mmCIF file of C-alpha atoms and ligand atoms in Angstrom:
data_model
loop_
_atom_site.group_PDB
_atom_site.id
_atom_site.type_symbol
_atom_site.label_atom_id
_atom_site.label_comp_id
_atom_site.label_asym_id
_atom_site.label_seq_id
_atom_site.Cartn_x
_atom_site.Cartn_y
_atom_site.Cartn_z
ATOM 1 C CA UNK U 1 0.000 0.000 0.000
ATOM 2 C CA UNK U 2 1.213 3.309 -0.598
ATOM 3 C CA UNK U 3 2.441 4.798 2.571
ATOM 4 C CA UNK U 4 1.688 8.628 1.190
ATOM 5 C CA UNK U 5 -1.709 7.422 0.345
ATOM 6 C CA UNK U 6 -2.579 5.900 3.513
ATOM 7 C CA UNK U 7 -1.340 8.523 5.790
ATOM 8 C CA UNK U 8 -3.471 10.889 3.402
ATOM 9 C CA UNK U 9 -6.681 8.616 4.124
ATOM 10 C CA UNK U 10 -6.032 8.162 8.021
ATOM 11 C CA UNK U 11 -6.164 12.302 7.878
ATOM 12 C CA UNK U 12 -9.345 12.215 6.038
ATOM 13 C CA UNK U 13 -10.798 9.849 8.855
ATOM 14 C CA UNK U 14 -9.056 11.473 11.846
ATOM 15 C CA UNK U 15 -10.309 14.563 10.556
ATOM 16 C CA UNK U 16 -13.117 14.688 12.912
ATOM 17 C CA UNK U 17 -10.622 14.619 16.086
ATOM 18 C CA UNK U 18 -8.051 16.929 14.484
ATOM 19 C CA UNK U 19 -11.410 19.494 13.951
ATOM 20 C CA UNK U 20 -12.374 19.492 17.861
ATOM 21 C CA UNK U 21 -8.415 19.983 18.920
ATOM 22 C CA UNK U 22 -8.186 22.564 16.356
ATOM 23 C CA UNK U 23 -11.001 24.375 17.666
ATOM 24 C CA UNK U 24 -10.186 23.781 21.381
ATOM 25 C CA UNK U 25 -6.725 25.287 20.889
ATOM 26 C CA UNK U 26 -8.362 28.315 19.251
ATOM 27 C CA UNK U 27 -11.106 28.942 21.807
ATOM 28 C CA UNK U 28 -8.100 29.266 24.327
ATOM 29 C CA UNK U 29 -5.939 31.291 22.155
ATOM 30 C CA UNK U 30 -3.180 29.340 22.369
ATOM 31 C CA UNK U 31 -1.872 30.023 18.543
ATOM 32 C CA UNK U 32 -2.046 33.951 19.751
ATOM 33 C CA UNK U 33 -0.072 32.508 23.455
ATOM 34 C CA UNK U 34 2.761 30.727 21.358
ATOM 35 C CA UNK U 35 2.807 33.818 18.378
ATOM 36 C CA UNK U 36 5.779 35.610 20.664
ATOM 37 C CA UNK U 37 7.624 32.175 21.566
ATOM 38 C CA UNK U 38 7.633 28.966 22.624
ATOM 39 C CA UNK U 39 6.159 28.136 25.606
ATOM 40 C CA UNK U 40 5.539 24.907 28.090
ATOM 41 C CA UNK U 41 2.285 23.259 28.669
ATOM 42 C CA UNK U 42 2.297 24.009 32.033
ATOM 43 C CA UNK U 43 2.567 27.727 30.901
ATOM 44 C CA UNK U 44 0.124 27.990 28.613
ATOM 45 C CA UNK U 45 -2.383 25.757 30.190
ATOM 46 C CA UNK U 46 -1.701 28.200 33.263
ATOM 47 C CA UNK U 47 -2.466 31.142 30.366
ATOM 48 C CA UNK U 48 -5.553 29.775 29.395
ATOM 49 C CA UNK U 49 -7.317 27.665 32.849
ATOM 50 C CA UNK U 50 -7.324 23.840 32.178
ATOM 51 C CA UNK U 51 -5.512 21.069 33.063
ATOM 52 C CA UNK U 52 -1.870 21.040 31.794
ATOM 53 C CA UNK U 53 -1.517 16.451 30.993
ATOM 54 C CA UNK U 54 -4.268 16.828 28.646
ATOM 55 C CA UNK U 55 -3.383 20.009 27.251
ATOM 56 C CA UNK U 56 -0.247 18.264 26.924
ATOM 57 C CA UNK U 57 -1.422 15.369 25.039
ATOM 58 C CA UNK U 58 -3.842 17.739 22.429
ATOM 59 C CA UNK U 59 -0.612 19.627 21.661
ATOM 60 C CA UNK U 60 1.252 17.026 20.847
ATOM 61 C CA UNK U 61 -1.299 15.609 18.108
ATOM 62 C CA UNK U 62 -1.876 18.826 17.089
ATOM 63 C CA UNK U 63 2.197 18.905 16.640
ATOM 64 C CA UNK U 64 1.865 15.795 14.973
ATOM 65 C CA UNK U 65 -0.007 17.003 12.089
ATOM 66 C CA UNK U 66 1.514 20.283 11.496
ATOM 67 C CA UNK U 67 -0.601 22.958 13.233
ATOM 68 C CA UNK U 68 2.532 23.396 16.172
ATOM 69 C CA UNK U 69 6.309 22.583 16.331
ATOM 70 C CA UNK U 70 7.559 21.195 19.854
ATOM 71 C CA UNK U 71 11.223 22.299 20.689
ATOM 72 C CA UNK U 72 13.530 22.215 23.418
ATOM 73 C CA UNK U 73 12.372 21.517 26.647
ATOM 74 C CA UNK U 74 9.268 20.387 25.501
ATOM 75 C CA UNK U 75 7.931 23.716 24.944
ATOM 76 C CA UNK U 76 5.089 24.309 22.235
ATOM 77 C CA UNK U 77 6.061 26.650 19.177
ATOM 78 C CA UNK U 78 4.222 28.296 17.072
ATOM 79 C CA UNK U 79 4.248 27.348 12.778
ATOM 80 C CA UNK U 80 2.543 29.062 9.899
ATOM 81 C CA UNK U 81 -0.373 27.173 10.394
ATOM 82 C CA UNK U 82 -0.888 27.565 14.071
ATOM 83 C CA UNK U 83 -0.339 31.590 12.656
ATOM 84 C CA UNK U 84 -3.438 30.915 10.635
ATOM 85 C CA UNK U 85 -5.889 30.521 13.664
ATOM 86 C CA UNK U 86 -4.642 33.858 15.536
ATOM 87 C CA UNK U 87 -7.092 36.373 16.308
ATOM 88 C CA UNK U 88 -5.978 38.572 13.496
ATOM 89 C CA UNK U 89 -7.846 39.911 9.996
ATOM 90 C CA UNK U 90 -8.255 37.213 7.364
ATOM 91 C CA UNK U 91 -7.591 34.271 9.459
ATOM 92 C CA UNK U 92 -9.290 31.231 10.020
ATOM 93 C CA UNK U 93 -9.924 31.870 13.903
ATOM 94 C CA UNK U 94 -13.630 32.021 13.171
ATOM 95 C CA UNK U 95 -14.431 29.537 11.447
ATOM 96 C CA UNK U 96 -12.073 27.397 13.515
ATOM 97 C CA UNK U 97 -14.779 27.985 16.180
ATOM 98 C CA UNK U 98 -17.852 27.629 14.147
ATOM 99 C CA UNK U 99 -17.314 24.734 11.801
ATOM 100 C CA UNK U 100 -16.696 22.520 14.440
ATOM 101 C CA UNK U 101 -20.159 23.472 16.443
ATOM 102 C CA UNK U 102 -23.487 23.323 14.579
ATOM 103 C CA UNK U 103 -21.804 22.131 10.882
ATOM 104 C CA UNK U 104 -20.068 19.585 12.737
ATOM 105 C CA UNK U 105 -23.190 17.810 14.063
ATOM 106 C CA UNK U 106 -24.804 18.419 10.662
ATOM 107 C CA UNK U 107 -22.225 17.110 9.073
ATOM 108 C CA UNK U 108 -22.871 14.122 11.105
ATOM 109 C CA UNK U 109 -26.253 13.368 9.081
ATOM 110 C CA UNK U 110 -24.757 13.985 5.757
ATOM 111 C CA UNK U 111 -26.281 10.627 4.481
ATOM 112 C CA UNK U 112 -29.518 12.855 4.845
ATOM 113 C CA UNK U 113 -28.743 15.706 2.416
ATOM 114 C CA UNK U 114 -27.224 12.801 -0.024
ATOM 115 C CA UNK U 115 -30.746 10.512 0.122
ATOM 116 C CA UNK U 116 -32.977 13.788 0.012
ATOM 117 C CA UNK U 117 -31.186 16.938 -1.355
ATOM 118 C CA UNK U 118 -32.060 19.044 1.146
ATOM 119 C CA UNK U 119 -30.252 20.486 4.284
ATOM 120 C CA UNK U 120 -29.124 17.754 7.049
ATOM 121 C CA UNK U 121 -29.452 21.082 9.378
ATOM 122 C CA UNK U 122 -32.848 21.341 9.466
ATOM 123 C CA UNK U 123 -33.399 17.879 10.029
ATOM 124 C CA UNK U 124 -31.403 17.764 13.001
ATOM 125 C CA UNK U 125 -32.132 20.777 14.133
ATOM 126 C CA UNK U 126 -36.015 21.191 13.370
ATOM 127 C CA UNK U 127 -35.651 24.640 11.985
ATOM 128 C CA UNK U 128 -33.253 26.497 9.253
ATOM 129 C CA UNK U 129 -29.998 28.321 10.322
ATOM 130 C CA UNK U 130 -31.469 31.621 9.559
ATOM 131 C CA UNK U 131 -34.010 30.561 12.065
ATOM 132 C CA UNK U 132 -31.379 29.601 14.627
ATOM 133 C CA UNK U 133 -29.020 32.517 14.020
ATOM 134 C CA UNK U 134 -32.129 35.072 14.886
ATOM 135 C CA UNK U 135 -33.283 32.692 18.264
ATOM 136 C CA UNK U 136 -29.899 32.291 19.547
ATOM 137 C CA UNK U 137 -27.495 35.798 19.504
ATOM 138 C CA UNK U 138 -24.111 33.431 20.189
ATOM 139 C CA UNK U 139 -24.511 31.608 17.381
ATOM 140 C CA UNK U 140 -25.272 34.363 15.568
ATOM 141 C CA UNK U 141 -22.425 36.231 16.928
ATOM 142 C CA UNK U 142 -19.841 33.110 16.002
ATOM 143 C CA UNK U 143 -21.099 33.005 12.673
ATOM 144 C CA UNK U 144 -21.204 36.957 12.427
ATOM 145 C CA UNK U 145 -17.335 36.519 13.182
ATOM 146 C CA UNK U 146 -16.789 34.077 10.786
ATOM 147 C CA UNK U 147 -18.049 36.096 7.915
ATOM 148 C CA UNK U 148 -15.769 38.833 9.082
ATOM 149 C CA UNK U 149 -12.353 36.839 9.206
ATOM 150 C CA UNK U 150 -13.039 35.429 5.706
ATOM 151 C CA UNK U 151 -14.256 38.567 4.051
ATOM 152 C CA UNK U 152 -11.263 40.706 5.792
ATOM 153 C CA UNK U 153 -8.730 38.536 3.804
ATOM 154 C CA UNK U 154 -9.869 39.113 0.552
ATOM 155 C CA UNK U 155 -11.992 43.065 0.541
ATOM 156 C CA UNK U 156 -8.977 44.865 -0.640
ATOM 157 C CA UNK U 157 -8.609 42.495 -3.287
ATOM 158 C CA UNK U 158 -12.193 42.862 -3.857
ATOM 159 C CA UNK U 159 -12.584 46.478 -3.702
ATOM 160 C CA UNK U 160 -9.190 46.838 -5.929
ATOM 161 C CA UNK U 161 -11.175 44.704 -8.861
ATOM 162 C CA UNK U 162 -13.751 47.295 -9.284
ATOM 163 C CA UNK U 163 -13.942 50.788 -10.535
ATOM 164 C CA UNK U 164 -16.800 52.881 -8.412
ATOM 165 C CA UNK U 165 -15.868 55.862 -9.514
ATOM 166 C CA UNK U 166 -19.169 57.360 -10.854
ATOM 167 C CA UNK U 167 -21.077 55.647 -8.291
ATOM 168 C CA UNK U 168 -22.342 57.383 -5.552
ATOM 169 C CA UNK U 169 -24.415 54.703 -3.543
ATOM 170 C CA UNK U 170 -23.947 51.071 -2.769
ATOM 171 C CA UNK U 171 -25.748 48.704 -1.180
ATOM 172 C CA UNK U 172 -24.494 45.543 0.714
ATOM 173 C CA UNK U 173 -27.291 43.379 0.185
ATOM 174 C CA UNK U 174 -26.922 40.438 3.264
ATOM 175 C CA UNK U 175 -23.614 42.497 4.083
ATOM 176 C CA UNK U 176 -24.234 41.236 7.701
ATOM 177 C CA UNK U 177 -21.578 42.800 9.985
ATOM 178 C CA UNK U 178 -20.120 45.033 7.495
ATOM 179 C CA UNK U 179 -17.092 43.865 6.227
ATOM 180 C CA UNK U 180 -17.142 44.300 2.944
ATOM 181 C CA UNK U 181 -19.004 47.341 2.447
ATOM 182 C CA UNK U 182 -15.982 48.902 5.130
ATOM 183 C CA UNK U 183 -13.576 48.245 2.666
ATOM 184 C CA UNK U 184 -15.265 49.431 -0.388
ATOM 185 C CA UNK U 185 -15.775 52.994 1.688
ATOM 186 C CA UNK U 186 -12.221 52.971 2.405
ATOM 187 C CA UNK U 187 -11.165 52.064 -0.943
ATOM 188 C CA UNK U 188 -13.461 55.106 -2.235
ATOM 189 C CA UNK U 189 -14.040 58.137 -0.396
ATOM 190 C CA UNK U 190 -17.139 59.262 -2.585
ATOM 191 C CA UNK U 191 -18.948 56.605 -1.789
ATOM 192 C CA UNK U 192 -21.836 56.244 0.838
ATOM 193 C CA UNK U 193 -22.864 52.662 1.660
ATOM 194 C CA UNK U 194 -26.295 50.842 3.094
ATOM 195 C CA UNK U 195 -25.907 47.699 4.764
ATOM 196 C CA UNK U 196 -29.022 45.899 4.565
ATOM 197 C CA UNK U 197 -29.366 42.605 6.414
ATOM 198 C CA UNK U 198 -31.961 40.282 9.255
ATOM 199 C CA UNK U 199 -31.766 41.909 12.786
ATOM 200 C CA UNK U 200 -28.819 39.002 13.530
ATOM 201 C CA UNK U 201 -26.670 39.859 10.802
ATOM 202 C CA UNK U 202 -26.720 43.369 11.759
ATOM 203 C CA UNK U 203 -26.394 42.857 15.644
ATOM 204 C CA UNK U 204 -22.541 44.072 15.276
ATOM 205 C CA UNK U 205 -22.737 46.302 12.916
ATOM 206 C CA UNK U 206 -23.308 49.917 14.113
ATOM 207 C CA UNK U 207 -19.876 49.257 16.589
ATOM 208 C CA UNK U 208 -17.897 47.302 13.911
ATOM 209 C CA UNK U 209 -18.146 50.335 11.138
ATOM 210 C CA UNK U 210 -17.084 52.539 14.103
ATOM 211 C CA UNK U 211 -14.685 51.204 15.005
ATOM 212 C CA UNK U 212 -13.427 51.015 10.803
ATOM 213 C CA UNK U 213 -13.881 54.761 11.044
ATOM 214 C CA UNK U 214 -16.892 54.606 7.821
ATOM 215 C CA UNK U 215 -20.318 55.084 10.456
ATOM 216 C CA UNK U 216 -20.678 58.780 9.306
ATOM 217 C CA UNK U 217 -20.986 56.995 5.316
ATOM 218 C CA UNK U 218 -23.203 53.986 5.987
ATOM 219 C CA UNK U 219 -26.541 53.193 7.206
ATOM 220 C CA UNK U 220 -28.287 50.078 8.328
ATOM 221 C CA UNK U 221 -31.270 49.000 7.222
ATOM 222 C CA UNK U 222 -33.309 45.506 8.349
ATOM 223 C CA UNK U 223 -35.197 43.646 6.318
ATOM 224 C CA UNK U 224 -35.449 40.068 4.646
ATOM 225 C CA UNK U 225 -34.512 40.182 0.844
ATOM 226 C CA UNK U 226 -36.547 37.776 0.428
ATOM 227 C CA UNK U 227 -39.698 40.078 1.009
ATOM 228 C CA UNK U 228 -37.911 42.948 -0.165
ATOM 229 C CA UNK U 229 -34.511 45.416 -0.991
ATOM 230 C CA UNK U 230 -33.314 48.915 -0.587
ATOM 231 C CA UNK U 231 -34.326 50.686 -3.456
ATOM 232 C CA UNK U 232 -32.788 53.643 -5.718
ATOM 233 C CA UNK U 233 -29.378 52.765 -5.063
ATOM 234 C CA UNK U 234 -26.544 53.030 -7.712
ATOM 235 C CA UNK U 235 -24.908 49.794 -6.903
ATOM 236 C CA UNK U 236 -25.729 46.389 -5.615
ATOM 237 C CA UNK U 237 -23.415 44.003 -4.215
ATOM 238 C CA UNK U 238 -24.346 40.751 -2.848
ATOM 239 C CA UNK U 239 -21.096 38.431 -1.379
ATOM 240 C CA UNK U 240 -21.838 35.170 -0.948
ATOM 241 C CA UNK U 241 -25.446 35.470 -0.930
ATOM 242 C CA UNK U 242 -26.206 33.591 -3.687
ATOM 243 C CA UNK U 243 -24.494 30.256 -2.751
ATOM 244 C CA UNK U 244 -26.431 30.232 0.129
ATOM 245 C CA UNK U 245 -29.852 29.693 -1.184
ATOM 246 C CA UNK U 246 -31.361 27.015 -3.930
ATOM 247 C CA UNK U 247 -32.185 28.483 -7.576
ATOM 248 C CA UNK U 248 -35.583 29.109 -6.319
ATOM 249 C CA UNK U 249 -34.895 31.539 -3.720
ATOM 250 C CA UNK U 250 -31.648 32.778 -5.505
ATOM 251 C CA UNK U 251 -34.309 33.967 -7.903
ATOM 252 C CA UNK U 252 -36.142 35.535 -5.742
ATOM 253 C CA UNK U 253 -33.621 37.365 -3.949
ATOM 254 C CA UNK U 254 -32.158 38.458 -7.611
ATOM 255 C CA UNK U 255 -35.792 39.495 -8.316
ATOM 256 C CA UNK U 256 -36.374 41.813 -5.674
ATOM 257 C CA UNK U 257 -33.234 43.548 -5.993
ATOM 258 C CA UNK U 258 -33.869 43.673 -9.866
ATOM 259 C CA UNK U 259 -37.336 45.557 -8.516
ATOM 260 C CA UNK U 260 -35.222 47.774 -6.435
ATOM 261 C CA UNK U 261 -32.977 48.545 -9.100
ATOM 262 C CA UNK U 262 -33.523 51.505 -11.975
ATOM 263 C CA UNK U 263 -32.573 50.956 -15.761
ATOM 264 C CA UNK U 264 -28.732 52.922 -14.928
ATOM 265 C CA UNK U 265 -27.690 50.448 -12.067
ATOM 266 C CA UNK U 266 -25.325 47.640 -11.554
ATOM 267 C CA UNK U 267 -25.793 44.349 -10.008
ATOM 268 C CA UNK U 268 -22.488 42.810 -8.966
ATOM 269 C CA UNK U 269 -22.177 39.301 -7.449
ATOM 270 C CA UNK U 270 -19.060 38.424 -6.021
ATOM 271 C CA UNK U 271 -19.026 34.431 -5.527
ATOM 272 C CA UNK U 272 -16.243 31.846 -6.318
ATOM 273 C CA UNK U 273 -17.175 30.017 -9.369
ATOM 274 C CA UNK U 274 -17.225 26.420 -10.118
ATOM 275 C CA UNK U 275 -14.868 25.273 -12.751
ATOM 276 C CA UNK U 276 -15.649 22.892 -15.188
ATOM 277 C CA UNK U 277 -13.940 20.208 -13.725
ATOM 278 C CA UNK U 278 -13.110 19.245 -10.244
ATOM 279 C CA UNK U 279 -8.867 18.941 -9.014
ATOM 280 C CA UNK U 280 -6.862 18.254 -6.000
ATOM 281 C CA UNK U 281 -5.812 21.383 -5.559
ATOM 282 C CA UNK U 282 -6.231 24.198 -2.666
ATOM 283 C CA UNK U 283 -8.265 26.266 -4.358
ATOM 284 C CA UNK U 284 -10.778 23.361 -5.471
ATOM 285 C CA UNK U 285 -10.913 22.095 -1.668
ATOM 286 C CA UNK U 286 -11.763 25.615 -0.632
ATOM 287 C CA UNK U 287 -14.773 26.024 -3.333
ATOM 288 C CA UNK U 288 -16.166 22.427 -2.984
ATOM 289 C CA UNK U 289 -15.975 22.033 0.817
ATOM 290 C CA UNK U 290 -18.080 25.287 0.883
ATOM 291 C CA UNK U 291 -20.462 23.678 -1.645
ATOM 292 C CA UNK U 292 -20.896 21.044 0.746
ATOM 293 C CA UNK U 293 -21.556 22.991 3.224
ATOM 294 C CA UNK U 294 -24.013 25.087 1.544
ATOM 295 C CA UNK U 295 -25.800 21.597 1.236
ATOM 296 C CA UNK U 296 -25.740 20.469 4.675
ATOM 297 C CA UNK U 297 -26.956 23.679 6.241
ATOM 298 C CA UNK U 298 -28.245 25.689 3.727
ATOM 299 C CA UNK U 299 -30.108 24.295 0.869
ATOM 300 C CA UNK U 300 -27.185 26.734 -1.662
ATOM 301 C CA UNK U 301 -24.839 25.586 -4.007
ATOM 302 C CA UNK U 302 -21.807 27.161 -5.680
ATOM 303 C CA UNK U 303 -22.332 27.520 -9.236
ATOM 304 C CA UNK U 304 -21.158 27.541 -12.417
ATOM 305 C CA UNK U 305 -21.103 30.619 -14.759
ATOM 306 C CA UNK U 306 -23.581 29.701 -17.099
ATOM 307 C CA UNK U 307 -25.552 28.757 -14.056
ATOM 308 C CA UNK U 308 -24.734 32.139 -12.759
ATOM 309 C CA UNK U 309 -25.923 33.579 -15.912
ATOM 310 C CA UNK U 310 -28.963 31.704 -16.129
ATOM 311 C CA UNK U 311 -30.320 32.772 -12.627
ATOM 312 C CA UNK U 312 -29.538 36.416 -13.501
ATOM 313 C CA UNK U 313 -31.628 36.605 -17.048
ATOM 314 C CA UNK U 314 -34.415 34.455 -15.301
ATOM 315 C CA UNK U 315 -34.313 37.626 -12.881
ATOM 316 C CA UNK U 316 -34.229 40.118 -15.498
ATOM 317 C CA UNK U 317 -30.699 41.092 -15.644
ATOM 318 C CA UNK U 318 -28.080 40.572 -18.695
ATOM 319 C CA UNK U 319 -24.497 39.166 -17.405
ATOM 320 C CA UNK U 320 -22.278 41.793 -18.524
ATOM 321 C CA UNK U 321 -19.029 40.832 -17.386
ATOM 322 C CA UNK U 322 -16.625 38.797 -15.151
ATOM 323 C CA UNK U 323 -14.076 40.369 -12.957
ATOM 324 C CA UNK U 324 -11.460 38.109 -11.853
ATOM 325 C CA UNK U 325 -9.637 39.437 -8.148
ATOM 326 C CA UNK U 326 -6.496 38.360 -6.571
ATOM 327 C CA UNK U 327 -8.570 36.197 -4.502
ATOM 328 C CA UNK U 328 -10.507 33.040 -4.851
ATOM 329 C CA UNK U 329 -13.424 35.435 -5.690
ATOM 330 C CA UNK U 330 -14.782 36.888 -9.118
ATOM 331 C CA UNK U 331 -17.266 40.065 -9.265
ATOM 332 C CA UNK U 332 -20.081 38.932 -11.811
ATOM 333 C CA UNK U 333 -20.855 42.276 -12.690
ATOM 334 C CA UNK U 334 -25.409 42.675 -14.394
ATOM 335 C CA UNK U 335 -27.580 45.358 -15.705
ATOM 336 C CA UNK U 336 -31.211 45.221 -15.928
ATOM 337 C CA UNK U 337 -31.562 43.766 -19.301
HETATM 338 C C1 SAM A 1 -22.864 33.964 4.075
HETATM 339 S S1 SAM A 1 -23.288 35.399 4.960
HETATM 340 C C2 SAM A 1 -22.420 36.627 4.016
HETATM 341 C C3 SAM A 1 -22.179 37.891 4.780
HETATM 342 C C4 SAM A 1 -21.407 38.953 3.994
HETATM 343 N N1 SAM A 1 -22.038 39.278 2.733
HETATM 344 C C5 SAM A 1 -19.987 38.500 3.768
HETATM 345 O O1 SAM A 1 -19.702 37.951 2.695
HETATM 346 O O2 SAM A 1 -19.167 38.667 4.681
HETATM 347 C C6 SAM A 1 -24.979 35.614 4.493
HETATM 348 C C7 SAM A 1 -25.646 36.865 5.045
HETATM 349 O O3 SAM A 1 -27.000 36.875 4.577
HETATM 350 C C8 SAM A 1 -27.827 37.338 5.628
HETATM 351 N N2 SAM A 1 -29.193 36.861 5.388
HETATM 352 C C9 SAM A 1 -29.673 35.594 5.465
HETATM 353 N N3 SAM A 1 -30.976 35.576 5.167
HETATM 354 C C10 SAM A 1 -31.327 36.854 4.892
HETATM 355 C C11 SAM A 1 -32.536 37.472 4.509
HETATM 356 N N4 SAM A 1 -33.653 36.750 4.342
HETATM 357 N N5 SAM A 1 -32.545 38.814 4.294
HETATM 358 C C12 SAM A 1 -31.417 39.554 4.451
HETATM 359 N N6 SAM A 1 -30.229 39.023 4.820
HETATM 360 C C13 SAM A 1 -30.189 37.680 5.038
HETATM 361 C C14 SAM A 1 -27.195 36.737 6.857
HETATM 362 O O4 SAM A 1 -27.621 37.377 8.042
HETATM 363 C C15 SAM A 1 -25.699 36.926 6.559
HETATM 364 O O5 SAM A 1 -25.247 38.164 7.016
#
């Protein structure tokens, strides 16, 4: 047997355990405790308040597959990956701590979602994430979070892609805590910016554009797209929306902002597509494990272009053009047709 292989496949089944450490270590900050040196269990379980053997022992596994180094005197280190779950911009800190929560037990019913097509979340749970997110403000909050960290590491690129100049008013359609929209005002001083969003997504986001120094350009405004979206604006821009929802309500969502929209404005999607063929590659895992996951919780999908394209002129809009960013992400840039 190949020995590359196997050790390959025992990841893919140990996965589960390496998750819950992963997420453990995060929750007590120990990649932020270890970012200034090495330090010993002892230390760091002192540092964070549990019990230094199995601290020990989770440290060590975690060592074992890359996320820390172990040097002299048995003291912990910190590597590039362990880097990638501080508590900084871009990092993977929150979804380190939500994945491994609500997905994780979703996850757990996959078989579901592959027998029925339809989210293994609600049938565990008894009600959609939406509905969870607005019932319980800490998951809401860990998923907020989550949503920031990933859309920090790529809004430059993303507001760098696109020329606003011209534009005078943008809204961030499901723009949630305000990531996005933060960097497009930065990125463009003329602009003034709406985030519209459900009372959870928007439970951080009056302090959060504060504290980005862009409150006196934006405004928030509640509401479900689903029923309905800010109107008269010169730009919409909807990041990952659309991969959250099934054709059917992506069409509706498209629908109402195409009702929003007048004849001069621009619709601009900004979604990873799906290539035509699946690769082992890092981008590819990034773009299908989130398809998956739009499954299991959501009901979404990624999507193709033409499948983009589809959805928009079934919604009344004409695809005008792709804009590729130096991220995983493209703008998909419509007009009303
Ligand atoms: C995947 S998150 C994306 C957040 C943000 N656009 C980003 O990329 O960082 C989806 C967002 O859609 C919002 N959302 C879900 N259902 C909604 C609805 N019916 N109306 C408005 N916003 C909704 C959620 O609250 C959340 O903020």
């Amino acid at each position: 047997m190949d020995q590359i292989a196997r050790d390959r496949a025992f990841m893919l089944v140990s996965g589960f355990r390496a998750t819950q450490m992963v997420r453990a270590v995060t929750e007590l900050r120990i990649p932020d405790l270890v970012a200034d040196g090495p330090r010993s269990a002892a230390d760091l379980a002192t540092a964070s308040g549990v019990m230094t053997e199995p601290l020990r022992r989770a440290l060590r596994c975690l060592v074992a597959v890359g996320v820390f180094a172990e040097v002299d005197g048995g003291r912990f280190a910190a590597t590039p990956i362990s880097d990638c779950f501080r508590d900084l911009p871009g990092s993977l800190r929150g979804v380190a701590l939500m994945l491994p929560a609500e997905s994780y037990r979703a996850f757990g019913d996959l078989m579901y979602s592959l027998k029925t097509g339809e989210p293994a979340f609600e049938h565990i749970f008894s009600m959609s994430r939406w509905e969870q997110l607005a019932e319980e403000p800490e998951q809401a909050a860990l998923f907020n979070s989550a949503m920031q960290f990933g859309t920090e590491g790529v809004r430059v690129a993303v507001a760098a892609a696109y020329d606003f100049k011209g534009l005078l008013s943008v809204v961030d359609v499901g723009g949630g805590r305000g990531t996005l929209i933060a960097g497009l005002l930065k990125a463009n001083p003329h602009l003034r910016g709406t985030v519209f969003d459900l009372e959870a997504g928007l439970a951080e986001t009056e302090a959060y554009l504060k504290q980005e120094g862009v409150d006196d350009r934006c405004v928030l405004k509640r509401g479900s797209f689903l029923d309905h979206v800010p109107a008269g604006h010169d730009a919409y821009v909807l990041k990952n929306i659309i991969h959250d929802w099934s054709d059917e309500k992506a069409a509706v969502i498209l629908a109402n902002c195409r009702k929003a929209m007048g004849a001069e404005r621009r619709l601009i999607l900004i979604e990873r597509i799906v290539p035509t063929r699946a690769e082992d590659s890092a981008n590819a895992r990034q773009l299908f494990m989130v398809d998956m996951q739009m499954l299991v919780m959501l009901g979404g999908r990624e999507r193709t272009l033409e499948e983009f394209r589809a959805l928009l002129e079934g919604a009344g809009f004409q695809l005008t053009r792709v804009i590729p960013t130096e991220s995983p992400f493209q703008l998909i840039e419509a007009i009303p047709a």
